[in-house]
PDB file of C-alpha atoms in Angstrom:
ATOM      1  CA  UNK A 482      -0.135  -0.145   0.012  1.00  0.00           C
ATOM      2  CA  UNK A 483       1.479   3.202  -1.213  1.00  0.00           C
ATOM      3  CA  UNK A 484       1.850   5.926   1.470  1.00  0.00           C
ATOM      4  CA  UNK A 485       3.598   9.307   0.427  1.00  0.00           C
ATOM      5  CA  UNK A 486       4.655  11.620   3.122  1.00  0.00           C
ATOM      6  CA  UNK A 487       6.661  15.096   3.229  1.00  0.00           C
ATOM      7  CA  UNK A 488       9.768  14.674   5.072  1.00  0.00           C
ATOM      8  CA  UNK A 489       9.513  15.559   8.443  1.00  0.00           C
ATOM      9  CA  UNK A 490      11.919  13.055   9.953  1.00  0.00           C
ATOM     10  CA  UNK A 491      13.970  10.406   9.042  1.00  0.00           C
ATOM     11  CA  UNK A 492      12.594   6.954   7.549  1.00  0.00           C
ATOM     12  CA  UNK A 493      14.443   3.413   7.312  1.00  0.00           C
ATOM     13  CA  UNK A 494      12.952   0.144   5.978  1.00  0.00           C
ATOM     14  CA  UNK A 495      14.142  -3.408   5.281  1.00  0.00           C
ATOM     15  CA  UNK A 496      12.573  -5.412   2.446  1.00  0.00           C
ATOM     16  CA  UNK A 497      12.846  -8.739   1.781  1.00  0.00           C
ATOM     17  CA  UNK A 498      11.630 -10.678  -1.289  1.00  0.00           C
ATOM     18  CA  UNK A 499      11.324 -14.354  -2.167  1.00  0.00           C
ATOM     19  CA  UNK A 500      11.178 -15.544  -5.292  1.00  0.00           C
ATOM     20  CA  UNK A 501       9.652 -18.838  -5.922  1.00  0.00           C
ATOM     21  CA  UNK A 502       9.408 -20.526  -9.717  1.00  0.00           C
ATOM     22  CA  UNK A 503       9.074 -23.862 -10.942  1.00  0.00           C
ATOM     23  CA  UNK A 504      11.513 -23.522 -13.616  1.00  0.00           C
ATOM     24  CA  UNK A 505      14.083 -21.739 -11.197  1.00  0.00           C
ATOM     25  CA  UNK A 506      15.936 -21.699  -8.203  1.00  0.00           C
ATOM     26  CA  UNK A 507      14.663 -19.942  -4.902  1.00  0.00           C
ATOM     27  CA  UNK A 508      16.112 -16.495  -4.894  1.00  0.00           C
ATOM     28  CA  UNK A 509      16.193 -14.010  -1.611  1.00  0.00           C
ATOM     29  CA  UNK A 510      16.503 -10.468  -2.510  1.00  0.00           C
ATOM     30  CA  UNK A 511      16.866  -8.095   0.557  1.00  0.00           C
ATOM     31  CA  UNK A 512      16.683  -4.206   0.203  1.00  0.00           C
ATOM     32  CA  UNK A 513      17.853  -1.986   3.196  1.00  0.00           C
ATOM     33  CA  UNK A 514      16.661   1.883   2.596  1.00  0.00           C
ATOM     34  CA  UNK A 515      17.037   4.913   4.671  1.00  0.00           C
ATOM     35  CA  UNK A 516      15.967   8.804   3.813  1.00  0.00           C
ATOM     36  CA  UNK A 517      16.695  11.727   5.775  1.00  0.00           C
ATOM     37  CA  UNK A 518      14.453  14.285   7.043  1.00  0.00           C
ATOM     38  CA  UNK A 519      15.920  16.202   4.072  1.00  0.00           C
ATOM     39  CA  UNK A 520      15.087  13.910   1.577  1.00  0.00           C
ATOM     40  CA  UNK A 521      18.804  12.299   0.917  1.00  0.00           C
ATOM     41  CA  UNK A 522      18.410   8.458   0.217  1.00  0.00           C
ATOM     42  CA  UNK A 523      20.515   5.382   0.429  1.00  0.00           C
ATOM     43  CA  UNK A 524      19.910   2.097  -0.608  1.00  0.00           C
ATOM     44  CA  UNK A 525      21.425  -1.378  -0.639  1.00  0.00           C
ATOM     45  CA  UNK A 526      20.608  -4.475  -1.958  1.00  0.00           C
ATOM     46  CA  UNK A 527      21.851  -8.178  -2.599  1.00  0.00           C
ATOM     47  CA  UNK A 528      20.603 -10.562  -5.588  1.00  0.00           C
ATOM     48  CA  UNK A 529      18.720  -7.658  -7.140  1.00  0.00           C
ATOM     49  CA  UNK A 530      20.696  -6.969 -10.291  1.00  0.00           C
ATOM     50  CA  UNK A 531      22.310 -10.503 -10.457  1.00  0.00           C
ATOM     51  CA  UNK A 532      22.831 -13.435  -8.231  1.00  0.00           C
ATOM     52  CA  UNK A 533      25.733 -13.340  -5.837  1.00  0.00           C
ATOM     53  CA  UNK A 534      25.795  -9.428  -6.702  1.00  0.00           C
ATOM     54  CA  UNK A 535      25.366  -6.329  -3.963  1.00  0.00           C
ATOM     55  CA  UNK A 536      24.794  -2.934  -5.174  1.00  0.00           C
ATOM     56  CA  UNK A 537      24.683   0.361  -3.208  1.00  0.00           C
ATOM     57  CA  UNK A 538      22.513   3.604  -4.304  1.00  0.00           C
ATOM     58  CA  UNK A 539      22.528   7.266  -3.369  1.00  0.00           C
ATOM     59  CA  UNK A 540      20.245   9.874  -4.211  1.00  0.00           C
ATOM     60  CA  UNK A 541      17.521  12.746  -3.395  1.00  0.00           C
ATOM     61  CA  UNK A 542      13.947  12.356  -2.869  1.00  0.00           C
ATOM     62  CA  UNK A 543      11.155  14.786  -3.958  1.00  0.00           C
ATOM     63  CA  UNK A 544       7.974  14.467  -2.860  1.00  0.00           C
ATOM     64  CA  UNK A 545       4.699  16.690  -2.609  1.00  0.00           C
ATOM     65  CA  UNK A 546       1.198  17.024  -3.766  1.00  0.00           C
ATOM     66  CA  UNK A 547      -2.259  17.892  -2.419  1.00  0.00           C
ATOM     67  CA  UNK A 548      -4.683  15.989  -4.614  1.00  0.00           C
ATOM     68  CA  UNK A 549      -2.313  14.168  -6.326  1.00  0.00           C
ATOM     69  CA  UNK A 550       0.673  13.069  -4.110  1.00  0.00           C
ATOM     70  CA  UNK A 551       3.860  12.324  -5.559  1.00  0.00           C
ATOM     71  CA  UNK A 552       7.656  10.994  -4.694  1.00  0.00           C
ATOM     72  CA  UNK A 553      10.529  10.854  -7.460  1.00  0.00           C
ATOM     73  CA  UNK A 554      14.068   9.642  -6.231  1.00  0.00           C
ATOM     74  CA  UNK A 555      16.975   9.650  -8.802  1.00  0.00           C
ATOM     75  CA  UNK A 556      19.974   7.722  -8.072  1.00  0.00           C
ATOM     76  CA  UNK A 557      23.277   6.593  -8.754  1.00  0.00           C
ATOM     77  CA  UNK A 558      24.366   3.228  -7.963  1.00  0.00           C
ATOM     78  CA  UNK A 559      27.761   1.052  -7.794  1.00  0.00           C
ATOM     79  CA  UNK A 560      26.922  -2.763  -8.518  1.00  0.00           C
ATOM     80  CA  UNK A 561      29.630  -5.430  -7.158  1.00  0.00           C
ATOM     81  CA  UNK A 562      29.959  -9.176  -7.072  1.00  0.00           C
ATOM     82  CA  UNK A 563      29.043 -11.673  -9.862  1.00  0.00           C
ATOM     83  CA  UNK A 564      28.216  -8.557 -11.827  1.00  0.00           C
ATOM     84  CA  UNK A 565      30.322  -5.394 -11.504  1.00  0.00           C
ATOM     85  CA  UNK A 566      29.278  -1.957 -12.902  1.00  0.00           C
ATOM     86  CA  UNK A 567      27.382   1.204 -12.261  1.00  0.00           C
ATOM     87  CA  UNK A 568      23.797   2.262 -12.636  1.00  0.00           C
ATOM     88  CA  UNK A 569      21.449   5.168 -12.754  1.00  0.00           C
ATOM     89  CA  UNK A 570      18.093   4.721 -11.187  1.00  0.00           C
ATOM     90  CA  UNK A 571      14.720   6.446 -10.352  1.00  0.00           C
ATOM     91  CA  UNK A 572      11.882   5.475  -7.803  1.00  0.00           C
ATOM     92  CA  UNK A 573       8.784   6.905  -8.824  1.00  0.00           C
ATOM     93  CA  UNK A 574       5.524   6.822  -6.829  1.00  0.00           C
ATOM     94  CA  UNK A 575       1.875   8.491  -7.335  1.00  0.00           C
ATOM     95  CA  UNK A 576      -0.845   8.584  -5.312  1.00  0.00           C
ATOM     96  CA  UNK A 577      -4.249   9.625  -6.085  1.00  0.00           C
ATOM     97  CA  UNK A 578      -7.307   9.144  -3.814  1.00  0.00           C
ATOM     98  CA  UNK A 579      -7.301   5.161  -3.327  1.00  0.00           C
ATOM     99  CA  UNK A 580      -5.215   4.685  -6.357  1.00  0.00           C
ATOM    100  CA  UNK A 581      -1.825   4.395  -6.716  1.00  0.00           C
ATOM    101  CA  UNK A 582       1.254   4.051  -9.167  1.00  0.00           C
ATOM    102  CA  UNK A 583       4.496   3.061  -8.372  1.00  0.00           C
ATOM    103  CA  UNK A 584       7.922   2.446 -10.898  1.00  0.00           C
ATOM    104  CA  UNK A 585      11.426   1.772 -10.506  1.00  0.00           C
ATOM    105  CA  UNK A 586      13.645   2.229 -13.378  1.00  0.00           C
ATOM    106  CA  UNK A 587      17.342   1.411 -13.907  1.00  0.00           C
ATOM    107  CA  UNK A 588      20.042   1.274 -16.610  1.00  0.00           C
ATOM    108  CA  UNK A 589      22.858  -0.981 -15.630  1.00  0.00           C
ATOM    109  CA  UNK A 590      26.271  -0.899 -16.984  1.00  0.00           C
ATOM    110  CA  UNK A 591      28.891  -3.963 -16.977  1.00  0.00           C
ATOM    111  CA  UNK A 592      32.277  -2.567 -16.362  1.00  0.00           C
ATOM    112  CA  UNK A 593      33.742  -5.602 -18.226  1.00  0.00           C
ATOM    113  CA  UNK A 594      31.325  -6.708 -20.870  1.00  0.00           C
ATOM    114  CA  UNK A 595      28.983  -4.063 -22.660  1.00  0.00           C
ATOM    115  CA  UNK A 596      26.853  -7.117 -23.941  1.00  0.00           C
ATOM    116  CA  UNK A 597      25.977  -7.532 -20.301  1.00  0.00           C
ATOM    117  CA  UNK A 598      24.413  -3.733 -19.747  1.00  0.00           C
ATOM    118  CA  UNK A 599      20.574  -3.721 -19.225  1.00  0.00           C
ATOM    119  CA  UNK A 600      17.557  -1.538 -18.598  1.00  0.00           C
ATOM    120  CA  UNK A 601      14.926  -2.583 -16.071  1.00  0.00           C
ATOM    121  CA  UNK A 602      11.809  -1.546 -14.981  1.00  0.00           C
ATOM    122  CA  UNK A 603       9.475  -2.605 -12.286  1.00  0.00           C
ATOM    123  CA  UNK A 604       5.996  -1.031 -12.202  1.00  0.00           C
ATOM    124  CA  UNK A 605       2.627  -1.345 -10.150  1.00  0.00           C
ATOM    125  CA  UNK A 606      -0.953   0.079 -10.640  1.00  0.00           C
ATOM    126  CA  UNK A 607      -2.941  -0.572  -7.621  1.00  0.00           C
ATOM    127  CA  UNK A 608      -5.982   0.105  -5.478  1.00  0.00           C
ATOM    128  CA  UNK A 609      -6.475   0.243  -1.798  1.00  0.00           C
ATOM    129  CA  UNK A 610      -9.156  -1.884  -0.600  1.00  0.00           C
ATOM    130  CA  UNK A 611     -10.260  -0.515   2.997  1.00  0.00           C
ATOM    131  CA  UNK A 612      -7.344   0.191   5.394  1.00  0.00           C
ATOM    132  CA  UNK A 613      -5.172  -2.639   5.258  1.00  0.00           C
ATOM    133  CA  UNK A 614      -5.525  -4.537   1.655  1.00  0.00           C
ATOM    134  CA  UNK A 615      -4.516  -3.426  -1.597  1.00  0.00           C
ATOM    135  CA  UNK A 616      -4.481  -5.042  -5.231  1.00  0.00           C
ATOM    136  CA  UNK A 617      -3.455  -4.388  -8.651  1.00  0.00           C
ATOM    137  CA  UNK A 618      -1.029  -5.715 -11.679  1.00  0.00           C
ATOM    138  CA  UNK A 619       2.363  -5.207 -11.750  1.00  0.00           C
ATOM    139  CA  UNK A 620       5.089  -5.794 -14.764  1.00  0.00           C
ATOM    140  CA  UNK A 621       8.637  -6.266 -15.073  1.00  0.00           C
ATOM    141  CA  UNK A 622      10.425  -5.269 -18.230  1.00  0.00           C
ATOM    142  CA  UNK A 623      13.961  -6.069 -18.981  1.00  0.00           C
ATOM    143  CA  UNK A 624      16.225  -5.087 -21.867  1.00  0.00           C
ATOM    144  CA  UNK A 625      19.693  -6.553 -22.493  1.00  0.00           C
ATOM    145  CA  UNK A 626      22.050  -4.733 -24.803  1.00  0.00           C
ATOM    146  CA  UNK A 627      21.112  -5.275 -28.438  1.00  0.00           C
ATOM    147  CA  UNK A 628      17.814  -7.298 -27.818  1.00  0.00           C
ATOM    148  CA  UNK A 629      14.383  -6.717 -27.432  1.00  0.00           C
ATOM    149  CA  UNK A 630      12.103  -5.608 -24.267  1.00  0.00           C
ATOM    150  CA  UNK A 631      11.228  -8.821 -22.478  1.00  0.00           C
ATOM    151  CA  UNK A 632       8.224  -7.915 -20.454  1.00  0.00           C
ATOM    152  CA  UNK A 633       6.492 -10.085 -17.587  1.00  0.00           C
ATOM    153  CA  UNK A 634       2.879  -8.887 -15.957  1.00  0.00           C
ATOM    154  CA  UNK A 635       1.302 -10.176 -13.108  1.00  0.00           C
ATOM    155  CA  UNK A 636      -1.323  -9.810 -10.209  1.00  0.00           C
ATOM    156  CA  UNK A 637      -0.664  -7.859  -7.094  1.00  0.00           C
ATOM    157  CA  UNK A 638      -1.981  -8.604  -3.568  1.00  0.00           C
ATOM    158  CA  UNK A 639      -1.100  -6.994  -0.496  1.00  0.00           C
ATOM    159  CA  UNK A 640      -1.619  -6.510   3.301  1.00  0.00           C
ATOM    160  CA  UNK A 641      -0.540  -3.633   5.625  1.00  0.00           C
ATOM    161  CA  UNK A 642      -0.696  -3.445   9.177  1.00  0.00           C
ATOM    162  CA  UNK A 643       0.946  -0.751  11.225  1.00  0.00           C
ATOM    163  CA  UNK A 644       4.575  -0.514   9.854  1.00  0.00           C
ATOM    164  CA  UNK A 645       4.506  -4.134   8.226  1.00  0.00           C
ATOM    165  CA  UNK A 646       3.545  -4.849   4.601  1.00  0.00           C
ATOM    166  CA  UNK A 647       3.247  -8.144   2.965  1.00  0.00           C
ATOM    167  CA  UNK A 648       2.897  -7.873  -0.665  1.00  0.00           C
ATOM    168  CA  UNK A 649       2.281 -10.727  -3.225  1.00  0.00           C
ATOM    169  CA  UNK A 650       3.202 -11.006  -6.713  1.00  0.00           C
ATOM    170  CA  UNK A 651       1.981 -13.475  -9.489  1.00  0.00           C
ATOM    171  CA  UNK A 652       3.914 -13.285 -12.334  1.00  0.00           C
ATOM    172  CA  UNK A 653       2.696 -14.911 -15.929  1.00  0.00           C
ATOM    173  CA  UNK A 654      -0.076 -16.579 -13.980  1.00  0.00           C
ATOM    174  CA  UNK A 655      -1.582 -18.725 -16.745  1.00  0.00           C
ATOM    175  CA  UNK A 656       1.610 -20.060 -18.203  1.00  0.00           C
ATOM    176  CA  UNK A 657       4.597 -22.598 -17.678  1.00  0.00           C
ATOM    177  CA  UNK A 658       6.873 -19.661 -16.572  1.00  0.00           C
ATOM    178  CA  UNK A 659       4.493 -18.879 -13.591  1.00  0.00           C
ATOM    179  CA  UNK A 660       6.943 -16.958 -10.936  1.00  0.00           C
ATOM    180  CA  UNK A 661       5.497 -16.211  -7.522  1.00  0.00           C
ATOM    181  CA  UNK A 662       7.292 -13.230  -5.402  1.00  0.00           C
ATOM    182  CA  UNK A 663       6.515 -12.977  -1.730  1.00  0.00           C
ATOM    183  CA  UNK A 664       7.717  -9.727   0.295  1.00  0.00           C
ATOM    184  CA  UNK A 665       8.099  -8.468   3.509  1.00  0.00           C
ATOM    185  CA  UNK A 666       8.391  -4.895   4.485  1.00  0.00           C
ATOM    186  CA  UNK A 667       9.035  -3.136   7.818  1.00  0.00           C
ATOM    187  CA  UNK A 668       9.553   0.489   7.904  1.00  0.00           C
ATOM    188  CA  UNK A 669      10.098   2.815  10.722  1.00  0.00           C
ATOM    189  CA  UNK A 670      10.229   6.618  11.264  1.00  0.00           C
ATOM    190  CA  UNK A 671       7.647   7.848   9.076  1.00  0.00           C
TER     191      UNK A 671
END
């Protein structure tokens, strides 16, 4: 469930995503993030860009709005481990009434092999249902260097209580490539 707040104090969070697929091995993707009261943002990820790979991002959050609330965070990052390189990324969140849109875009370059450069987008469009539940659609898009865009669409269901959010994603629900991602997000200081 998306909640955009104007920064009055710092905000921290831990995210843990678990990817389960019939055709691939289990993957755990932890993310830590921190935003200062002045909007400076930092994020650390593991297994996100590539397996056995970490990344660290820094940027600045810009947020506001009255009827339509928004938050935009451009970032630069360093990727290290099995994949080594740099990345430019942006998190975008928009909320209007019970509707929300969330997007995370990144372009990542490999310092050793240009053919492993890629563009990635994760987008969600949803609606809050009551005070604790939300649902919608989600899409992942990946474009590897010199190839076409690969898109994977799916369903999103989520539950929030207090500072804990549990999202569930079901990608390609009607195909053999079905993929489930279960998340656990804990945030504090907002």
